[in-house]
Coordinates of C-alpha atoms in Angstrom, one line a residue:
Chain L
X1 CA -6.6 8.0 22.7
X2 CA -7.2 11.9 22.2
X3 CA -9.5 13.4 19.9
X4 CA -8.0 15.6 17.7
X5 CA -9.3 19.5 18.4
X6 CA -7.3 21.2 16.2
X7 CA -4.8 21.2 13.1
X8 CA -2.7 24.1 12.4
X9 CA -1.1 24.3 9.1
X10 CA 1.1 27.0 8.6
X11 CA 2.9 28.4 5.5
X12 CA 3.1 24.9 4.0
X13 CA 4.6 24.8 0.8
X14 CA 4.9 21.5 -1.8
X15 CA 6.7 21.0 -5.2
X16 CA 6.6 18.1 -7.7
X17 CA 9.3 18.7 -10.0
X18 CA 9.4 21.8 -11.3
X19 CA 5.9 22.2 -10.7
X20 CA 4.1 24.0 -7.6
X21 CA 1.7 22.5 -5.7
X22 CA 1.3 24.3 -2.7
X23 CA 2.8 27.9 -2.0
X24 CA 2.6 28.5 1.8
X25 CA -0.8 28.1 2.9
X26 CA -2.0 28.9 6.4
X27 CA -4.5 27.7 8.1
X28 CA -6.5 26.4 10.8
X29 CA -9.0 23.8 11.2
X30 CA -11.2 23.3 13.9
X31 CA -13.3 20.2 15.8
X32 CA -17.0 20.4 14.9
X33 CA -16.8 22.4 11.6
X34 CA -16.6 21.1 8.1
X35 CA -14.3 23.0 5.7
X36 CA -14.9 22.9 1.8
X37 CA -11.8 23.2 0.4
X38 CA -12.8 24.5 -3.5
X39 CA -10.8 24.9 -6.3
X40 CA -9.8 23.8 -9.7
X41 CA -8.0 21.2 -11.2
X42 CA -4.3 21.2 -10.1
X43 CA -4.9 24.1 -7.7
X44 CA -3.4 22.1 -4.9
X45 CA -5.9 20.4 -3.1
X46 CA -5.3 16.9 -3.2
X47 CA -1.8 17.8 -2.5
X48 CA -3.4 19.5 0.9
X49 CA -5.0 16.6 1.7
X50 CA -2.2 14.5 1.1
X51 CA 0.0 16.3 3.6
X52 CA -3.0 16.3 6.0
X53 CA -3.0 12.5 6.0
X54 CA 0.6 12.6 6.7
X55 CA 1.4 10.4 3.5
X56 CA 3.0 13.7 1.4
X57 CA 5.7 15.8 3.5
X58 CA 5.4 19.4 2.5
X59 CA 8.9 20.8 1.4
X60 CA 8.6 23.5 4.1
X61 CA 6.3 24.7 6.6
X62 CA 4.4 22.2 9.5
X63 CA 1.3 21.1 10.4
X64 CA -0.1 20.7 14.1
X65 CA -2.4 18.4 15.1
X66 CA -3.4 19.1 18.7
X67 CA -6.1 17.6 21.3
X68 CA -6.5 20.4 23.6
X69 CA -2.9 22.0 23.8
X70 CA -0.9 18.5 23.7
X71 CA 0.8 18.0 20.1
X72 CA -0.7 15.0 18.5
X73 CA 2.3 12.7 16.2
X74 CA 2.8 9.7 14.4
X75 CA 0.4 6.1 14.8
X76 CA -2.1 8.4 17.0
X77 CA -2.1 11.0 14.3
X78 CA -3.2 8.4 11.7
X79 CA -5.4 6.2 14.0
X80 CA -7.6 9.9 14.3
X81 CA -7.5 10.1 10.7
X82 CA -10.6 8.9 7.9
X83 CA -10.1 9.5 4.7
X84 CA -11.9 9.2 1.3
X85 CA -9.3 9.5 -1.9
X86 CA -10.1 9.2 -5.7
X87 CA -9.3 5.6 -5.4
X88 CA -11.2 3.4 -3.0
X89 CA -8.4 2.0 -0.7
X90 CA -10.0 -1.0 -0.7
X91 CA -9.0 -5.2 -1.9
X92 CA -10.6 -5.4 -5.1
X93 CA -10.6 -9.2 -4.7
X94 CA -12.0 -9.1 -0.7
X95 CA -15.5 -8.1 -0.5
X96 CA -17.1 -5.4 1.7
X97 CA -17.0 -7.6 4.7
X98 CA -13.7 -8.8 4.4
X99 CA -12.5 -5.4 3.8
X100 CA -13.6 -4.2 6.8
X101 CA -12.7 -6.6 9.1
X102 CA -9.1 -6.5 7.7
X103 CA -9.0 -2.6 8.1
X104 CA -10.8 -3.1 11.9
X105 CA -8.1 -5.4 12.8
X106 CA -5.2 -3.2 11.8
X107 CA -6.8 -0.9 14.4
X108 CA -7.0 -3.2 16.9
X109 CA -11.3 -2.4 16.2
X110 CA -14.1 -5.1 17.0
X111 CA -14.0 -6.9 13.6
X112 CA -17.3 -8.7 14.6
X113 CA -19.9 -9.7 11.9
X114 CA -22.7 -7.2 13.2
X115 CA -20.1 -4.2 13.5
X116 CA -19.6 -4.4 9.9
X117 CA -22.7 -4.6 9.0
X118 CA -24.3 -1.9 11.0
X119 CA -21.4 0.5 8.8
X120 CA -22.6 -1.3 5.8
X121 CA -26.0 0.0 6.8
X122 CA -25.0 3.2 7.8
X123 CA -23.4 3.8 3.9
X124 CA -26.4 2.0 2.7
X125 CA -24.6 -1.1 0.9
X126 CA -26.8 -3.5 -0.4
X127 CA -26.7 -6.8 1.8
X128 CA -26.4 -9.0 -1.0
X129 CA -23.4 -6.9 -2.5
X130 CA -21.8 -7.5 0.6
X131 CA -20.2 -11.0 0.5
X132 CA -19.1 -10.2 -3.4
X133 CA -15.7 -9.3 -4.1
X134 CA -15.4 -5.8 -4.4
X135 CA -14.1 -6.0 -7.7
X136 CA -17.6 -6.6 -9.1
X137 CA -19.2 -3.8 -7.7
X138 CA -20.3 -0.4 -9.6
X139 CA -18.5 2.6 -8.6
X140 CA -21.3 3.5 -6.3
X141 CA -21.0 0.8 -4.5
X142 CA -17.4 1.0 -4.4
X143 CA -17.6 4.8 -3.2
X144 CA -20.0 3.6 0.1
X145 CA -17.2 0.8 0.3
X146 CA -14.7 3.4 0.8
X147 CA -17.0 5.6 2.7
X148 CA -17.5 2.8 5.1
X149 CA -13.6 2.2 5.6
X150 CA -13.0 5.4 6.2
X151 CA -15.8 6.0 9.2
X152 CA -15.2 2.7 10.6
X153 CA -12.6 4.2 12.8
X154 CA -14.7 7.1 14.3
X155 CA -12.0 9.4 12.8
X156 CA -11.9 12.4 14.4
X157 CA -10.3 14.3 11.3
X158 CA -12.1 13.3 7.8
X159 CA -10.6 14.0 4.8
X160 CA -12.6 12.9 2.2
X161 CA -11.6 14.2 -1.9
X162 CA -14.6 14.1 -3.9
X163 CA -17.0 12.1 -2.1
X164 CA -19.7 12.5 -4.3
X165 CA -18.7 10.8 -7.3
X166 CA -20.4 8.1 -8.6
X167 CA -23.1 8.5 -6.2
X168 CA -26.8 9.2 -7.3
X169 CA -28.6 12.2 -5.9
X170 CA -30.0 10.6 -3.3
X171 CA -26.8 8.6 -2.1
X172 CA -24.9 12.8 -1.9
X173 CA -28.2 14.0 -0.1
X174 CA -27.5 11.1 2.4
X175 CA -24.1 11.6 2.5
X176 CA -24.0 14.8 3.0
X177 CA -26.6 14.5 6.0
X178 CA -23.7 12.0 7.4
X179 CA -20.8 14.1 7.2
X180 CA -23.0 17.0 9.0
X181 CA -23.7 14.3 11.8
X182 CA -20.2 13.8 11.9
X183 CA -19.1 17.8 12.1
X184 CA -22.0 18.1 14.9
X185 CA -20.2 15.3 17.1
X186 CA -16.8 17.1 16.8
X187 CA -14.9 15.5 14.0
X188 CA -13.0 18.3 11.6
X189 CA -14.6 17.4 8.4
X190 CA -12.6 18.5 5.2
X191 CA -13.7 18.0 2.1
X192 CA -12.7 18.4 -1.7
X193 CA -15.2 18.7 -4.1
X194 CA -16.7 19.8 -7.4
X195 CA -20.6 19.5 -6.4
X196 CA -21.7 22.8 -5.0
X197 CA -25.1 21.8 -4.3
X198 CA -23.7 19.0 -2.3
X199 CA -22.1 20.8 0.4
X200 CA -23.9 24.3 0.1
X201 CA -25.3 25.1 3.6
X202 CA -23.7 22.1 5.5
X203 CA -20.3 23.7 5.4
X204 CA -19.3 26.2 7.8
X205 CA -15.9 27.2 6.6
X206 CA -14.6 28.1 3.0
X207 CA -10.9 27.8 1.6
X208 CA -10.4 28.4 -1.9
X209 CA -7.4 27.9 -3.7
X210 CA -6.1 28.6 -6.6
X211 CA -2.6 28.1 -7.9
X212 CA -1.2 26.4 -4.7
X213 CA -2.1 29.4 -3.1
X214 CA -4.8 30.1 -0.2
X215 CA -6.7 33.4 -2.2
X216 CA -10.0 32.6 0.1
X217 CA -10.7 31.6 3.6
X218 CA -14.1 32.5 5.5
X219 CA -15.9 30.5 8.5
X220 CA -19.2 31.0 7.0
X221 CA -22.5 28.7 5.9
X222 CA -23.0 29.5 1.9
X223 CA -25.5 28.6 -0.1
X224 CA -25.1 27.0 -3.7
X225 CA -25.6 30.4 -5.2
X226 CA -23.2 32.0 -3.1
X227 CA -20.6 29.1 -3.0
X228 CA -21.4 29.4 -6.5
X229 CA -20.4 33.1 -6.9
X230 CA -17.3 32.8 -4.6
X231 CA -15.7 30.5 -6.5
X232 CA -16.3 31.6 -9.5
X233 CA -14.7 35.2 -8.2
X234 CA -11.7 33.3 -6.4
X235 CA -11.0 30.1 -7.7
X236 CA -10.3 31.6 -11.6
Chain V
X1 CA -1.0 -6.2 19.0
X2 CA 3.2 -6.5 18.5
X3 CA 4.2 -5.4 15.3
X4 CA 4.9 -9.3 14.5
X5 CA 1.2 -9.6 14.8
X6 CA 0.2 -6.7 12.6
X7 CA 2.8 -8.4 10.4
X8 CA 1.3 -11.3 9.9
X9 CA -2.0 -9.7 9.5
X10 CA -0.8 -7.9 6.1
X11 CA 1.0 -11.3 5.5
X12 CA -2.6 -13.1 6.3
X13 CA -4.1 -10.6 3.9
X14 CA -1.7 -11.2 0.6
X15 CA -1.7 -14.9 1.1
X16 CA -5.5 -14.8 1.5
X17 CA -6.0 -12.7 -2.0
X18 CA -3.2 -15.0 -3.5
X19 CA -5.3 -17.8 -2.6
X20 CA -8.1 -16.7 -3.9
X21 CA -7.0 -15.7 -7.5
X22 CA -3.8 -17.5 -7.5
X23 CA -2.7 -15.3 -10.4
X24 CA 0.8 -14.6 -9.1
X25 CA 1.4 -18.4 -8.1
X26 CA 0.8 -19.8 -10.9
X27 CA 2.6 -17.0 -13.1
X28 CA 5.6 -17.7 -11.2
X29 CA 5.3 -21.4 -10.8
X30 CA 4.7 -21.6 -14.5
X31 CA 7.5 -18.9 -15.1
X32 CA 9.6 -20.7 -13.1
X33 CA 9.0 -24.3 -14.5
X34 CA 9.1 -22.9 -18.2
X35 CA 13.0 -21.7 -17.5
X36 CA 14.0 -25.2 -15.9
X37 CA 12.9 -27.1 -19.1
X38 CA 14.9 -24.5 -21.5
X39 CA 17.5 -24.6 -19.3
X40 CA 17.3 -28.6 -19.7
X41 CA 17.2 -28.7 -23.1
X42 CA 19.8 -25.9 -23.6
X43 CA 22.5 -27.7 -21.9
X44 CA 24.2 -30.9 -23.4
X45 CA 23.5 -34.2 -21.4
X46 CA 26.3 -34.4 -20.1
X47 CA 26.1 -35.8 -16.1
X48 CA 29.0 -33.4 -15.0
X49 CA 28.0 -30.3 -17.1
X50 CA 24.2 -30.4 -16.2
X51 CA 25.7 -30.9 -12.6
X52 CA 27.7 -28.4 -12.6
X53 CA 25.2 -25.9 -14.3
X54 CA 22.1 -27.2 -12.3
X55 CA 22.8 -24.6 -9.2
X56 CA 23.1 -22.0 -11.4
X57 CA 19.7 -22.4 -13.1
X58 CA 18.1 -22.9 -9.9
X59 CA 18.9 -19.8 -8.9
X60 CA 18.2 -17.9 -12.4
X61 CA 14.9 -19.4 -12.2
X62 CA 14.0 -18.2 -8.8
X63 CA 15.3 -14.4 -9.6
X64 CA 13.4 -14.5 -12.8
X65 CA 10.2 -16.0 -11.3
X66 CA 10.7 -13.6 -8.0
X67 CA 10.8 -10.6 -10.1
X68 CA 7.2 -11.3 -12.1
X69 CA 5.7 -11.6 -8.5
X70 CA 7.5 -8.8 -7.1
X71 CA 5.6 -6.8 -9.9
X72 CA 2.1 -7.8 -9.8
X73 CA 2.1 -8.2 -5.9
X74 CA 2.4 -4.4 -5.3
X75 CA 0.7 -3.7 -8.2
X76 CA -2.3 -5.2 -6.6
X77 CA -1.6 -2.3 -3.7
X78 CA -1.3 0.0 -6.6
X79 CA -4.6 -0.6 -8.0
X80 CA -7.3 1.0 -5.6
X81 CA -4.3 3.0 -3.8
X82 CA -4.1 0.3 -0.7
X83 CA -0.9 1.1 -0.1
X84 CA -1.9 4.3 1.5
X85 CA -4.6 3.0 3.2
X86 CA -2.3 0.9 4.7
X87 CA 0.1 3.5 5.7
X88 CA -2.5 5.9 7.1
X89 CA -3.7 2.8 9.3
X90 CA -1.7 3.5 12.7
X91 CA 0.5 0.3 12.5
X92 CA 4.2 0.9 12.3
X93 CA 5.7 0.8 8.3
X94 CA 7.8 -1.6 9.6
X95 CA 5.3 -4.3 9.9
X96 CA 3.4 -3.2 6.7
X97 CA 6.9 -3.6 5.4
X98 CA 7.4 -7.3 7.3
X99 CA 4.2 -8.4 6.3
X100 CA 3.9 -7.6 2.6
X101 CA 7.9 -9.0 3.0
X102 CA 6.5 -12.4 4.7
X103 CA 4.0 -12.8 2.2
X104 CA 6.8 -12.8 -1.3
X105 CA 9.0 -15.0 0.7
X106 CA 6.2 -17.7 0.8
X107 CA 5.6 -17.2 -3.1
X108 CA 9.0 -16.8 -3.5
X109 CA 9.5 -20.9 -1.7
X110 CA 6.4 -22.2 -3.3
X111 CA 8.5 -21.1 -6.6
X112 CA 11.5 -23.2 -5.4
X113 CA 8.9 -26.1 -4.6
X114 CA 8.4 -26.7 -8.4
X115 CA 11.8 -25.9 -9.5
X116 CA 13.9 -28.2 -7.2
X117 CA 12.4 -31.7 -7.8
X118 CA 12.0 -30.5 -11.6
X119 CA 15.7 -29.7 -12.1
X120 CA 16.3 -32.3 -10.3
X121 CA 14.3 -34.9 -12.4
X122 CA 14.9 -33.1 -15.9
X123 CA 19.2 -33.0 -15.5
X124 CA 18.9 -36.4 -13.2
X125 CA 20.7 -33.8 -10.1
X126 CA 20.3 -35.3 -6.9
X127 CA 19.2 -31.8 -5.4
X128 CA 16.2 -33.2 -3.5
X129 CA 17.9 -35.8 -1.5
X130 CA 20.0 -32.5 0.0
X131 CA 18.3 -31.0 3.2
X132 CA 20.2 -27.9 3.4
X133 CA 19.4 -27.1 0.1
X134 CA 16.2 -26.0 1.8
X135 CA 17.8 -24.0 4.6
X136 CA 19.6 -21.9 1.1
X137 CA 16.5 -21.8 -0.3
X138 CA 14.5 -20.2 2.7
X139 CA 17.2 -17.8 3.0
X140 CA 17.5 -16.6 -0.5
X141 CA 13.9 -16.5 -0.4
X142 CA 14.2 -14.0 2.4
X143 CA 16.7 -11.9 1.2
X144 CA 15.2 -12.0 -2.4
X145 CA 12.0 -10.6 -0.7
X146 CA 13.1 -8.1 2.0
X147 CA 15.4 -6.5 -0.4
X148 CA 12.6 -6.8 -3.4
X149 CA 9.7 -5.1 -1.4
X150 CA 11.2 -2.5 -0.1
X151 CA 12.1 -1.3 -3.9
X152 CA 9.0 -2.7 -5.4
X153 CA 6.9 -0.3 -2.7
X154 CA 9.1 2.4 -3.4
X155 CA 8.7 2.5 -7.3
X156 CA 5.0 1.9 -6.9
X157 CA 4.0 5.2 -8.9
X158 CA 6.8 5.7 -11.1
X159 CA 5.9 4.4 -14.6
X160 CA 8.4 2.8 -15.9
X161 CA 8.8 0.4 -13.1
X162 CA 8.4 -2.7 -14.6
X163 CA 11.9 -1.6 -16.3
X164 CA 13.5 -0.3 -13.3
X165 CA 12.8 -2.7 -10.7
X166 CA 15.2 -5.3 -12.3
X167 CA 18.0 -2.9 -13.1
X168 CA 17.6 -1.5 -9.9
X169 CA 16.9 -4.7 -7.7
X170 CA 19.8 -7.4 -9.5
X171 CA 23.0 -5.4 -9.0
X172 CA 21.8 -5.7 -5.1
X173 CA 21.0 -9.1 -5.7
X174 CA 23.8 -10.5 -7.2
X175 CA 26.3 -11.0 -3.5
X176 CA 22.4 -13.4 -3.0
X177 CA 23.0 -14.9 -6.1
X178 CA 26.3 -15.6 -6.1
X179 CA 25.7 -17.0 -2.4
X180 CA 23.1 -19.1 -2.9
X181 CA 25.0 -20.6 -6.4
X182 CA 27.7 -21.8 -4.3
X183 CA 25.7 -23.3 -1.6
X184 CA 24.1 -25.3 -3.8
X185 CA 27.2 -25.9 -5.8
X186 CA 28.8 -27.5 -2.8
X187 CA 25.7 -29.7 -1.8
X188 CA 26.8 -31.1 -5.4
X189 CA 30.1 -31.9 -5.0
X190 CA 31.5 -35.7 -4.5
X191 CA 31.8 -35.8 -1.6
X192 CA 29.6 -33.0 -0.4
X193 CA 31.5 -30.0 0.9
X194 CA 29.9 -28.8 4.0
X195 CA 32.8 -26.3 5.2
X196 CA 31.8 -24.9 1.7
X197 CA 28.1 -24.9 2.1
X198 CA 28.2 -23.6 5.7
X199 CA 30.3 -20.6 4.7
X200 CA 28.1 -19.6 2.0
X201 CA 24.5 -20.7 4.2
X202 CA 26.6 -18.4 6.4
X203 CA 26.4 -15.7 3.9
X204 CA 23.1 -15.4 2.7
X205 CA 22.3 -15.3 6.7
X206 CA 24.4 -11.9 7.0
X207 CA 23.4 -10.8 4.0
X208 CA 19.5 -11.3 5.2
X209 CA 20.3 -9.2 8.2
X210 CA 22.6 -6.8 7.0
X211 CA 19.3 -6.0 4.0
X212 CA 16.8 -6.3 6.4
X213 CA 18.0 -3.9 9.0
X214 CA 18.6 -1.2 5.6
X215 CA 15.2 -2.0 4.1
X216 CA 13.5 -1.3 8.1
X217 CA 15.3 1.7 8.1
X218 CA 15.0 3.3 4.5
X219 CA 11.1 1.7 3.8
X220 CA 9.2 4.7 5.4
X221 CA 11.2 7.1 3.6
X222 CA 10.7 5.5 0.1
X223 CA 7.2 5.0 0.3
X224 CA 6.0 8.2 1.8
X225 CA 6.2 11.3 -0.8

């Protein structure tokens, strides 16, 4: 199954309504980097992520997803793709376990008892949470539920939209260390967020938009002050 | 993994949480129940009217009841957005489709288990003691399903569709309806008309195919924005 290397996305454009959510944005995305895509509410980035998972068809415009020059379509597009959303994705009434091993099996993934668990480790789930439905868990918990379901798969593109909520400091410092792991074995890490501090100096390439239009785009490592000062000079 | 597998697997999954909190089984079964008893006491006892009226009913019941558990079943994909997880999993929409289809045709019979023998026992309708009747059943339950998932998923985030789904679903229905009516009708009649009950057990089979090769072929489209 190949790794996805690169996704091109060129002059995309998306409408809801009468509304515009995206007005041809361009660009590229690359293995082993981790884009923050930054901007405000309703500027089009959920939208972006949306047609990056392949579940939102842009109106006009295409996006590529290639492992070394070979186009990349359909299941194998999705079975490469994580991704975090404002909602968990997950069975309230299943709990983390169950969750799990109903996802691994949809991907044809070792569903075993120890498999599960070592992710539940990994997103530091509390072990006696893990048998509970998930419907009784905080939205902490819930957000390392989701975080687990989404890196179960070794995705190789991650699209995660605001990973950070209802997580304490420590749980964002830890993510954060995780989706840097991830960036450093290759994956194309893309994420949406609000929390600066979170991402400042872990992200190596910057899109801001603003309007449903692409008005920034550097590959370079910020830090909170200057991801701070870039989007308050772009993103308004 | 065939796509019947993966099927079943999404199938496994409903059944499992409808197990668990049996919130849309007993809605429906009580739903379901509730309309037989009206129905009983609504109608005169009169042997030939309530036998007469008794397939009709029957099938009322299960549209009604169908439709509550239509709802809540993908609102429960609806809730924490599972839907989508379950299309970006790399399975083909056509067995998210068969499976989430499989799973409301079981609810959908387990309905028609609590109706049958209490129609039956309530207008004193000998609809038990008629195998076929299940045969109707398990294809109305089919066609009720295939054609009610498929519009269910696609009106999963439009408001107002607790509204729509009926208006939107019965017209479609009603050929199923009408079907399954007669079928039952014709178990009824003294002597039982099987060129009758064939022709419409014929029916529903045709019209299970001709709505399940539509709903395959128009699912991906409706669910994906």
């Amino acid at each position: 199954m190949p790794s996805l290397e690169r996704v091109e996305i060129k002059k995309v454009t998306k409408r809801f309504g009468g509304e515009r959510a995206l007005a041809g944005v361009t660009m590229e995305l690359a293995a082993g980097s981790m884009c923050a895509l930054l901007g405000h509410n309703g500027a089009g980035k959920t939208t972006l992520l949306g047609i990056l998972s392949t579940l939102t068809r842009a109106d006009s415009g295409s996006v590529a997803y290639r492992a070394g020059d070979k186009p990349v379509t359909g299941a194998a597009v999705r079975r490469e793709i994580g991704m975090l959303a404002h909602a968990s994705l997950c069975y309230a009434e299943l709990s983390a376990r169950e969750n799990l091993a109903f996802f691994a099996s949809l991907y044809d993934l070792d569903a075993g008892r120890a498999t599960l668990d070592a992710m539940l480790d990994r997103v530091g789930l509390d072990p006696k949470a893990r048998d509970r439905a998930a419907r009784t868990y905080s939205r902490g918990m819930l957000q390392r539920l989701a975080l687990a379901r989404a890196l179960l798969t070794r995705p190789s593109l991650l699209l995660l939209d605001e990973p950070f909520t209802g997580l304490d400091r420590g749980g964002a410092i830890s993510l954060g260390g995780e989706l840097g792991a991830l960036r450093d074995q290759g994956a194309i890490v893309v994420v949406v967020t609000h929390d600066l501090e979170a991402i400042a100096g872990r992200t190596d390439h910057v899109a801001i938009l603003r309007r449903g239009q692409l008005v920034f785009e550097d590959r370079g490592s910020y830090d909170y002050e200057q991801l701070k000062d870039l989007y308050h000079s772009h993103a308004n | 993994m065939t796509v019947i597998g993966q099927a079943l697997r999404v199938a496994g999954k409903d059944l499992r949480i409808e197990l668990r909190s049996r919130e849309i089984l007993y809605t429906m079964a009580f739903f379901g129940a509730l309309l037989a008893v009206v129905d009983a006491f609504v109608f005169p006892a009169n042997a030939k009217l309530a036998r007469a009226a008794a397939p009709g009913m029957l099938w009322v019941a299960i549209a009604f009841a169908g439709t509550i558990g239509l709802g809540r079943a993908f609102d429960r994909e609806r809730e924490n957005d599972t839907m989508r997880a379950l299309l970006l999993t790399p399975v083909p929409r056509l067995a998210v489709f068969l499976g989430k289809a499989a799973a409301m045709t079981v609810l959908v019979l387990s309905v028609s288990l609590v109706c049958v023998p209490l129609l039956s026992l309530l207008l004193d309708v000998p609809l038990v003691e008629h195998p076929p009747l299940a045969l109707a059943l398990l294809l109305g339950a089919i066609g009720f399903s295939v054609t009610g998932s498929v519009f269910s998923a696609a009106l999963l985030k439009v408001r107002s569709r607790d509204v729509l789904l009926p208006v939107i679903l019965y017209p479609l229905l009603i050929p199923l309806f009408v079907a399954g009516t007669s079928a039952t009708a014709a178990l009824l009649e003294i002597p039982r008309n099987d060129d009758k009950l064939w022709y419409w057990i014929g029916f529903l089979g045709i019209y299970d195919l001709a709505f399940l090769v539509v709903s395959v072929w128009i699912f991906e489209s409706m669910v994906i924005e």
